[in-house]
Amino acid sequence: MVTKGRVFVDYKNQTFFGYRVALGKTLTLTGFNLFEGDIRFDLIDRFNKIHSLIGVLFEKYGRQLQLTIPASLPPGQYVLRTYAKGFKEPVCLRVNVLKDDQVRPTIGTLVTQTASEASPCSIMEPVAAQRGIALFFTSTLEKSVLDKLGQHAALKLVSVSSGASYSGSVVAYDYANSVFPGSFTIPTIVPPGLFTATLQVLDMKNNVVDESEPYGRLVQIN
């Protein structure tokens, strides 16, 4: 008698950066024993609202499945909560939903030095931050690529209450010379409050040439 093995999804390097998929497009997951009835998914926004994913397509050999991202979703970062047969707790990873197929910078995680959210099951809680203390983050930007193009990165913070925006330079991750992620220190002029955060790419004249979707969690500056 042949018995099905345990469900396995190959997340590869998606833990820190998250999946990237455009509205209305399909997200493909690979692994083993991915059969209908043994695995299901919820897509969760920063308000903890669950967006059910319907019409999941399963390959008959259980090695691949496809999730269609609803075209009606607001672009931004979500949590993909995966429930698999044989596991008591769900596995949670972020999904960056983009408005189109254009390649843009993406913030993976944004945390303080003592906090970690590699696999968050909720992005509702704000990131607590203080001025003058570094926030560490992962992103798809690399220092070597920015240097070749004569570009640099900045993190833009927009006040939820007033709409005022502030920005500060980012130390981009250097894959060749560092084991640490990128970092950003909040300028002292930023007032306390809740902010959205986006990652910008600027040219040598400080013109914005690209910008990420907002990070999934708000930033609470004390």
GROMACS .gro file of C-alpha atoms in nm:
model
  222
    1MET     CA    1   0.000   0.000   0.000
    2VAL     CA    2   0.129   0.345  -0.094
    3THR     CA    3   0.093   0.614   0.174
    4LYS     CA    4   0.115   0.985   0.103
    5GLY     CA    5   0.403   1.164   0.273
    6ARG     CA    6   0.380   1.489   0.467
    7VAL     CA    7   0.310   1.815   0.290
    8PHE     CA    8   0.627   2.006   0.202
    9VAL     CA    9   0.640   2.354   0.046
   10ASP     CA   10   0.978   2.473  -0.082
   11TYR     CA   11   0.993   2.832   0.042
   12LYS     CA   12   1.361   2.872  -0.058
   13ASN     CA   13   1.470   3.233   0.012
   14GLN     CA   14   1.122   3.377   0.053
   15THR     CA   15   1.147   3.400   0.434
   16PHE     CA   16   1.305   3.746   0.442
   17PHE     CA   17   1.199   3.904   0.115
   18GLY     CA   18   0.859   3.747   0.061
   19TYR     CA   19   0.693   3.644  -0.261
   20ARG     CA   20   0.625   3.908  -0.523
   21VAL     CA   21   0.320   3.880  -0.749
   22ALA     CA   22   0.111   4.128  -0.946
   23LEU     CA   23  -0.263   4.176  -0.901
   24GLY     CA   24  -0.467   3.917  -1.091
   25LYS     CA   25  -0.161   3.699  -1.153
   26THR     CA   26  -0.078   3.355  -1.021
   27LEU     CA   27   0.168   3.269  -0.746
   28THR     CA   28   0.330   2.929  -0.802
   29LEU     CA   29   0.444   2.718  -0.506
   30THR     CA   30   0.651   2.403  -0.547
   31GLY     CA   31   0.719   2.111  -0.314
   32PHE     CA   32   0.594   1.761  -0.247
   33ASN     CA   33   0.255   1.612  -0.158
   34LEU     CA   34   0.070   1.930  -0.249
   35PHE     CA   35  -0.274   1.779  -0.297
   36GLU     CA   36  -0.620   1.930  -0.272
   37GLY     CA   37  -0.767   1.875   0.073
   38ASP     CA   38  -0.426   1.852   0.240
   39ILE     CA   39  -0.332   2.219   0.226
   40ARG     CA   40  -0.518   2.550   0.228
   41PHE     CA   41  -0.428   2.919   0.238
   42ASP     CA   42  -0.546   3.251   0.377
   43LEU     CA   43  -0.417   3.590   0.265
   44ILE     CA   44  -0.421   3.839   0.555
   45ASP     CA   45  -0.379   4.217   0.539
   46ARG     CA   46  -0.248   4.456   0.806
   47PHE     CA   47  -0.599   4.499   0.947
   48ASN     CA   48  -0.604   4.122   1.012
   49LYS     CA   49  -0.876   4.079   0.750
   50ILE     CA   50  -0.867   3.738   0.584
   51HIS     CA   51  -0.890   3.724   0.205
   52SER     CA   52  -0.973   3.366   0.106
   53LEU     CA   53  -0.800   3.234  -0.203
   54ILE     CA   54  -1.033   3.036  -0.426
   55GLY     CA   55  -0.968   2.846  -0.745
   56VAL     CA   56  -0.634   2.699  -0.633
   57LEU     CA   57  -0.491   2.478  -0.908
   58PHE     CA   58  -0.313   2.159  -0.800
   59GLU     CA   59  -0.077   1.963  -1.024
   60LYS     CA   60  -0.187   1.600  -1.028
   61TYR     CA   61   0.151   1.473  -0.902
   62GLY     CA   62   0.151   1.700  -0.597
   63ARG     CA   63   0.467   1.890  -0.686
   64GLN     CA   64   0.318   2.229  -0.768
   65LEU     CA   65   0.016   2.448  -0.709
   66GLN     CA   66  -0.096   2.790  -0.825
   67LEU     CA   67  -0.274   3.061  -0.627
   68THR     CA   68  -0.454   3.341  -0.811
   69ILE     CA   69  -0.418   3.680  -0.645
   70PRO     CA   70  -0.751   3.870  -0.660
   71ALA     CA   71  -0.734   4.175  -0.886
   72SER     CA   72  -0.950   4.367  -0.636
   73LEU     CA   73  -0.687   4.369  -0.359
   74PRO     CA   74  -0.508   4.695  -0.271
   75PRO     CA   75  -0.136   4.662  -0.358
   76GLY     CA   76   0.090   4.614  -0.058
   77GLN     CA   77   0.224   4.348   0.175
   78TYR     CA   78   0.019   4.058   0.304
   79VAL     CA   79   0.068   3.745   0.511
   80LEU     CA   80   0.020   3.409   0.342
   81ARG     CA   81  -0.098   3.173   0.616
   82THR     CA   82  -0.057   2.808   0.514
   83TYR     CA   83  -0.241   2.525   0.686
   84ALA     CA   84  -0.108   2.180   0.601
   85LYS     CA   85  -0.230   1.835   0.700
   86GLY     CA   86  -0.009   1.684   0.970
   87PHE     CA   87   0.100   2.021   1.116
   88LYS     CA   88  -0.061   2.177   1.424
   89GLU     CA   89   0.052   2.533   1.354
   90PRO     CA   90   0.033   2.725   1.024
   91VAL     CA   91   0.341   2.843   0.836
   92CYS     CA   92   0.324   3.215   0.762
   93LEU     CA   93   0.517   3.410   0.500
   94ARG     CA   94   0.477   3.752   0.345
   95VAL     CA   95   0.346   3.819  -0.003
   96ASN     CA   96   0.419   4.150  -0.174
   97VAL     CA   97   0.122   4.223  -0.401
   98LEU     CA   98   0.226   4.464  -0.678
   99LYS     CA   99   0.001   4.677  -0.896
  100ASP     CA  100   0.172   4.550  -1.213
  101ASP     CA  101   0.455   4.329  -1.337
  102GLN     CA  102   0.720   4.601  -1.325
  103VAL     CA  103   1.018   4.508  -1.108
  104ARG     CA  104   1.034   4.742  -0.808
  105PRO     CA  105   1.232   4.748  -0.484
  106THR     CA  106   1.070   4.556  -0.201
  107ILE     CA  107   1.107   4.582   0.176
  108GLY     CA  108   1.114   4.233   0.320
  109THR     CA  109   1.139   4.299   0.693
  110LEU     CA  110   1.180   4.616   0.900
  111VAL     CA  111   1.269   4.553   1.264
  112THR     CA  112   1.468   4.678   1.560
  113GLN     CA  113   1.796   4.505   1.647
  114THR     CA  114   1.632   4.292   1.916
  115ALA     CA  115   1.319   4.194   1.724
  116SER     CA  116   1.260   3.939   1.454
  117GLU     CA  117   0.969   3.875   1.220
  118ALA     CA  118   1.109   3.640   0.960
  119SER     CA  119   0.785   3.440   0.952
  120PRO     CA  120   0.502   3.665   1.076
  121CYS     CA  121   0.146   3.532   1.110
  122SER     CA  122   0.018   3.889   1.149
  123ILE     CA  123   0.138   4.230   1.033
  124MET     CA  124  -0.122   4.420   1.235
  125GLU     CA  125   0.112   4.525   1.518
  126PRO     CA  126   0.322   4.836   1.435
  127VAL     CA  127   0.701   4.830   1.443
  128ALA     CA  128   0.811   5.018   1.755
  129ALA     CA  129   1.098   5.256   1.676
  130GLN     CA  130   1.289   5.544   1.827
  131ARG     CA  131   1.469   5.836   1.666
  132GLY     CA  132   1.845   5.800   1.649
  133ILE     CA  133   1.834   5.418   1.683
  134ALA     CA  134   1.888   5.201   1.377
  135LEU     CA  135   1.614   4.992   1.223
  136PHE     CA  136   1.740   4.686   1.036
  137PHE     CA  137   1.570   4.569   0.722
  138THR     CA  138   1.596   4.328   0.436
  139SER     CA  139   1.519   4.440   0.083
  140THR     CA  140   1.578   4.348  -0.278
  141LEU     CA  141   1.826   4.634  -0.319
  142GLU     CA  142   2.198   4.556  -0.323
  143LYS     CA  143   2.473   4.809  -0.262
  144SER     CA  144   2.685   4.689  -0.554
  145VAL     CA  145   2.396   4.732  -0.800
  146LEU     CA  146   2.311   5.078  -0.668
  147ASP     CA  147   2.677   5.186  -0.688
  148LYS     CA  148   2.709   5.076  -1.050
  149LEU     CA  149   2.406   5.282  -1.147
  150GLY     CA  150   2.513   5.586  -0.945
  151GLN     CA  151   2.208   5.547  -0.723
  152HIS     CA  152   2.136   5.539  -0.352
  153ALA     CA  153   1.843   5.440  -0.132
  154ALA     CA  154   1.622   5.627   0.113
  155LEU     CA  155   1.339   5.527   0.341
  156LYS     CA  156   1.034   5.754   0.323
  157LEU     CA  157   0.804   5.782   0.624
  158VAL     CA  158   0.456   5.932   0.578
  159SER     CA  159   0.252   6.034   0.882
  160VAL     CA  160  -0.082   5.853   0.903
  161SER     CA  161  -0.242   6.149   1.083
  162SER     CA  162  -0.105   6.451   0.894
  163GLY     CA  163   0.028   6.314   0.564
  164ALA     CA  164   0.363   6.487   0.620
  165SER     CA  165   0.658   6.295   0.478
  166TYR     CA  166   1.015   6.255   0.600
  167SER     CA  167   1.306   6.063   0.455
  168GLY     CA  168   1.652   5.952   0.551
  169SER     CA  169   1.937   5.774   0.381
  170VAL     CA  170   1.967   5.398   0.397
  171VAL     CA  171   2.277   5.184   0.438
  172ALA     CA  172   2.208   4.924   0.172
  173TYR     CA  173   2.299   4.561   0.225
  174ASP     CA  174   2.645   4.475   0.093
  175TYR     CA  175   2.649   4.106   0.002
  176ALA     CA  176   3.023   4.108  -0.062
  177ASN     CA  177   3.142   4.258   0.267
  178SER     CA  178   2.873   4.219   0.531
  179VAL     CA  179   2.667   3.960   0.712
  180PHE     CA  180   2.423   4.224   0.837
  181PRO     CA  181   2.109   4.349   0.664
  182GLY     CA  182   2.059   4.709   0.558
  183SER     CA  183   1.987   4.972   0.821
  184PHE     CA  184   1.806   5.304   0.858
  185THR     CA  185   1.824   5.557   1.141
  186ILE     CA  186   1.512   5.770   1.190
  187PRO     CA  187   1.598   6.142   1.169
  188THR     CA  188   1.549   6.340   1.489
  189ILE     CA  189   1.310   6.581   1.313
  190VAL     CA  190   1.047   6.309   1.272
  191PRO     CA  191   0.769   6.362   1.531
  192PRO     CA  192   0.613   6.080   1.734
  193GLY     CA  193   0.324   5.894   1.572
  194LEU     CA  194   0.228   5.625   1.322
  195PHE     CA  195   0.390   5.618   0.976
  196THR     CA  196   0.385   5.417   0.658
  197ALA     CA  197   0.727   5.325   0.517
  198THR     CA  198   0.840   5.292   0.157
  199LEU     CA  199   1.183   5.233   0.008
  200GLN     CA  200   1.296   5.481  -0.257
  201VAL     CA  201   1.574   5.467  -0.514
  202LEU     CA  202   1.731   5.804  -0.600
  203ASP     CA  203   1.978   5.914  -0.865
  204MET     CA  204   2.284   6.134  -0.815
  205LYS     CA  205   2.063   6.446  -0.824
  206ASN     CA  206   1.831   6.299  -0.557
  207ASN     CA  207   1.549   6.247  -0.805
  208VAL     CA  208   1.326   5.951  -0.715
  209VAL     CA  209   1.355   5.690  -0.990
  210ASP     CA  210   1.173   5.402  -0.818
  211GLU     CA  211   0.970   5.332  -0.505
  212SER     CA  212   0.842   5.023  -0.328
  213GLU     CA  213   0.488   4.950  -0.217
  214PRO     CA  214   0.430   5.043   0.151
  215TYR     CA  215   0.572   4.807   0.407
  216GLY     CA  216   0.305   4.582   0.556
  217ARG     CA  217   0.339   4.704   0.914
  218LEU     CA  218   0.309   5.064   1.023
  219VAL     CA  219   0.600   5.223   1.211
  220GLN     CA  220   0.523   5.359   1.558
  221ILE     CA  221   0.778   5.629   1.646
  222ASN     CA  222   0.796   5.713   2.014
   0.00000   0.00000   0.00000
